Coordinates of C-alpha atoms in Angstrom, one line a residue:
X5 CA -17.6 96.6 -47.9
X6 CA -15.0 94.3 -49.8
X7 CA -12.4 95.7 -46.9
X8 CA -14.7 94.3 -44.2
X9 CA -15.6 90.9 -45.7
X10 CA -12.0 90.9 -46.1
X11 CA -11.0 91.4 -42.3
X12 CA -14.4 89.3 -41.5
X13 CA -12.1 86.1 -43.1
X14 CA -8.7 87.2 -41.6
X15 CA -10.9 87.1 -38.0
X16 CA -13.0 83.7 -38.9
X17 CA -9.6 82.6 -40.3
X18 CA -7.3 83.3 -36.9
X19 CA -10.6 81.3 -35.1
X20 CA -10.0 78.6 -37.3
X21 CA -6.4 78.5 -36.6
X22 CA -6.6 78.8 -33.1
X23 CA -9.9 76.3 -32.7
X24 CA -7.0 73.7 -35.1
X25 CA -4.5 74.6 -32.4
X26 CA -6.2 74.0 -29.4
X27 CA -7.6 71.0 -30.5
X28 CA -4.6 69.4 -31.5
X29 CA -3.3 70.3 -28.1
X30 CA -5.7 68.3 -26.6
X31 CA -5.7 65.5 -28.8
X32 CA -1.7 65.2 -28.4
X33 CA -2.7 65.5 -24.4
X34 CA -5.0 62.7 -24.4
X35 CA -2.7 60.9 -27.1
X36 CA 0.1 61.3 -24.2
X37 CA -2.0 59.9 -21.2
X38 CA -3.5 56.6 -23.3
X39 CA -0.5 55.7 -24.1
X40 CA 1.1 56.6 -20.6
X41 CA -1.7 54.2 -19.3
X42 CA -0.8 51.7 -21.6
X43 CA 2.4 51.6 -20.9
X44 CA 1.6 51.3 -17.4
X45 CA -0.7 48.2 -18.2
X46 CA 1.9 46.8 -20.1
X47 CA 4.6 46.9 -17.2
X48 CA 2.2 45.5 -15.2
X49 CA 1.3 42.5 -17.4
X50 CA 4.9 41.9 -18.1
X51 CA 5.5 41.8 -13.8
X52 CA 3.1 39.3 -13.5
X53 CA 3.8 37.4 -16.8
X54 CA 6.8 37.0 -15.3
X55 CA 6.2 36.4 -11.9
X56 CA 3.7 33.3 -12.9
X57 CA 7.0 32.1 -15.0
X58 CA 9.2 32.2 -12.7
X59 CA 6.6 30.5 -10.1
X60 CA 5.5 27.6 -13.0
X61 CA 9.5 27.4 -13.6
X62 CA 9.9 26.2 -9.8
X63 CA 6.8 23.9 -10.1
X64 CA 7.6 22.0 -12.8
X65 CA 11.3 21.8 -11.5
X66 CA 10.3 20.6 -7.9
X67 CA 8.0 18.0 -9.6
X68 CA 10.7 17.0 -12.1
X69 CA 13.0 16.1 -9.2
X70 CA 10.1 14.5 -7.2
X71 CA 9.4 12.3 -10.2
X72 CA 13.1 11.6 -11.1
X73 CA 13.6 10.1 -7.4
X74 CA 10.4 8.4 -7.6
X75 CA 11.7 6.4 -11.2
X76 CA 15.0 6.1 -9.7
X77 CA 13.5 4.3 -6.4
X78 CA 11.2 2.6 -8.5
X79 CA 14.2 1.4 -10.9
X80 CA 16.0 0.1 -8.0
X81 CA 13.5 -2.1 -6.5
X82 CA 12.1 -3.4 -10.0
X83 CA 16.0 -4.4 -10.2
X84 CA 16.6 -5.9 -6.8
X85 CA 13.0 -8.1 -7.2
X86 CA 14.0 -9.1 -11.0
X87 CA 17.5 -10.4 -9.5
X88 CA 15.8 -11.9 -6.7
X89 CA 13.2 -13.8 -9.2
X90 CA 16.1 -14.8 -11.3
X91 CA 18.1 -16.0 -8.4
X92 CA 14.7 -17.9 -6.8
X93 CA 14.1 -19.6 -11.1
X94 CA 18.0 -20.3 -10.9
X95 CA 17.7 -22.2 -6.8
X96 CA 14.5 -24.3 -8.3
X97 CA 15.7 -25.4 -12.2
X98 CA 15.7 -28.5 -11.5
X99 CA 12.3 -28.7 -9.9
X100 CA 10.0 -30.6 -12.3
X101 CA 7.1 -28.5 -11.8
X102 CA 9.3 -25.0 -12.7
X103 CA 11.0 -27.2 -16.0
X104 CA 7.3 -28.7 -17.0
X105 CA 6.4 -24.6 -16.6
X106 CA 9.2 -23.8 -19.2
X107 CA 8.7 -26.8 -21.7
X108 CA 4.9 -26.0 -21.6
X109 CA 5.6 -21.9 -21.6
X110 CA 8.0 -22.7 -25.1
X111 CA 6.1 -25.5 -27.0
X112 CA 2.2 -23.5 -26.9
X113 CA 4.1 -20.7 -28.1
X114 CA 5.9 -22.1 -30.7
X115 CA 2.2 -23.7 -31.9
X116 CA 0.1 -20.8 -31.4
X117 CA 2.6 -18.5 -33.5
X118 CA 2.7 -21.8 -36.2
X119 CA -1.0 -21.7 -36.0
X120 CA -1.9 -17.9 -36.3
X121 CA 0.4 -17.8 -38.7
X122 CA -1.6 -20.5 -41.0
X123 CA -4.7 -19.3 -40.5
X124 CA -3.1 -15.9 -41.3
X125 CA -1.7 -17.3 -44.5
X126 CA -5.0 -18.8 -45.8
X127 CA -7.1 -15.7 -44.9
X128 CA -9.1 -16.7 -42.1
X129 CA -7.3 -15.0 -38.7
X130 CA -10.3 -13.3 -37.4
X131 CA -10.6 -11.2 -34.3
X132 CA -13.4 -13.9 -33.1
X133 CA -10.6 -16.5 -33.4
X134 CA -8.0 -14.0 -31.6
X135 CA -10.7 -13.6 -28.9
X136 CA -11.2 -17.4 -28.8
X137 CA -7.5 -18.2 -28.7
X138 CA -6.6 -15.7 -25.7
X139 CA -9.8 -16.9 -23.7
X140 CA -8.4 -20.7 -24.3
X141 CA -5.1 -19.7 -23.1
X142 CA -5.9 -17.2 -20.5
X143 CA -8.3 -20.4 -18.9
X144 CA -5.2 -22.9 -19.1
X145 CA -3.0 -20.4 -17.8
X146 CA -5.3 -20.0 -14.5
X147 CA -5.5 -23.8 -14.5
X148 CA -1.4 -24.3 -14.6
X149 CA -1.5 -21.8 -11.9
X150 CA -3.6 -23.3 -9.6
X151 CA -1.9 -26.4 -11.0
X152 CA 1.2 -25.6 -10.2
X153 CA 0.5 -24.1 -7.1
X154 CA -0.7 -27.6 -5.4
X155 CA 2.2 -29.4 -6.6
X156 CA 4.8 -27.0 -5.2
X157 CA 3.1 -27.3 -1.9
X158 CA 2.2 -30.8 -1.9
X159 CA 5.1 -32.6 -4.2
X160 CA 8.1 -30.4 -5.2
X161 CA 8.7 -27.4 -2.8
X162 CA 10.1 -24.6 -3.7
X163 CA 14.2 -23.9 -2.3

């Protein structure tokens, strides 16, 4: 009896074995395939990863140039009309309406600076008093405009 209990666990024992062997089989199989498939997924990502790059890359580069010509243009005509403004203040300088412009334009700013700066000094710049101050001036401004306007077409064209 002991010698058939005996070669009962040699026989459950080689099932055991085998079972361990055929199931690591498979599990080094499937093991194989997931990570053929991922690897697959992976070089498929990485194609398009890189396709996108390389299509963004060309994007950003066409509008880079589109942009740079449009500042360029955009540089050259803010020059040309800033020469042409300076030459136009330069023809009229002696035109009283253009030099009352300037005196005006440099005396209200040298008292609104003087002023802010007082009322900054004793405590009592406000953003009411801002407000109040840039509504004054944005009201005489209009009226110089219009002001000035009149007299250039009426009194003292423009050369």
């Amino acid at each position: 009896m002991a010698h058939e209990a005996e070669d009962k666990a040699r026989e459950t024992s080689a099932k055991a074995s085998q079972k361990t062997k055929e199931t690591s089989a498979e599990a080094d199989k499937k093991a194989s395939e997931a990570s053929s498939k991922a690897s697959g997924k992976a070089k498929e990502f990485s194609e398009y990863a890189s396709e996108k790059s390389e299509e963004l890359s060309k994007d950003a580069g066409d509008k880079y140039d589109k942009v740079k010509k449009s500042a360029a243009r955009n540089y050259r005509e803010g020059k040309e009309e800033a020469k042409e403004k300076g030459n136009e203040l330069s023809r009229n300088r002696d035109n009283p309406v253009v030099v009352g412009n300037a005196v005006i334009i440099g005396v209200g700013s040298v008292a609104l600076g003087f002023t802010a700066y007082q009322k900054y000094a004793q405590g009592e710049l406000s953003w009411k008093l801002a407000g109040i101050t840039a509504a004054a001036v944005g009201a005489f401004a209009v009226g110089d405009y219009y002001v000035s306007q009149y007299l250039f077409k009426n009194k003292y064209p423009k050369k």
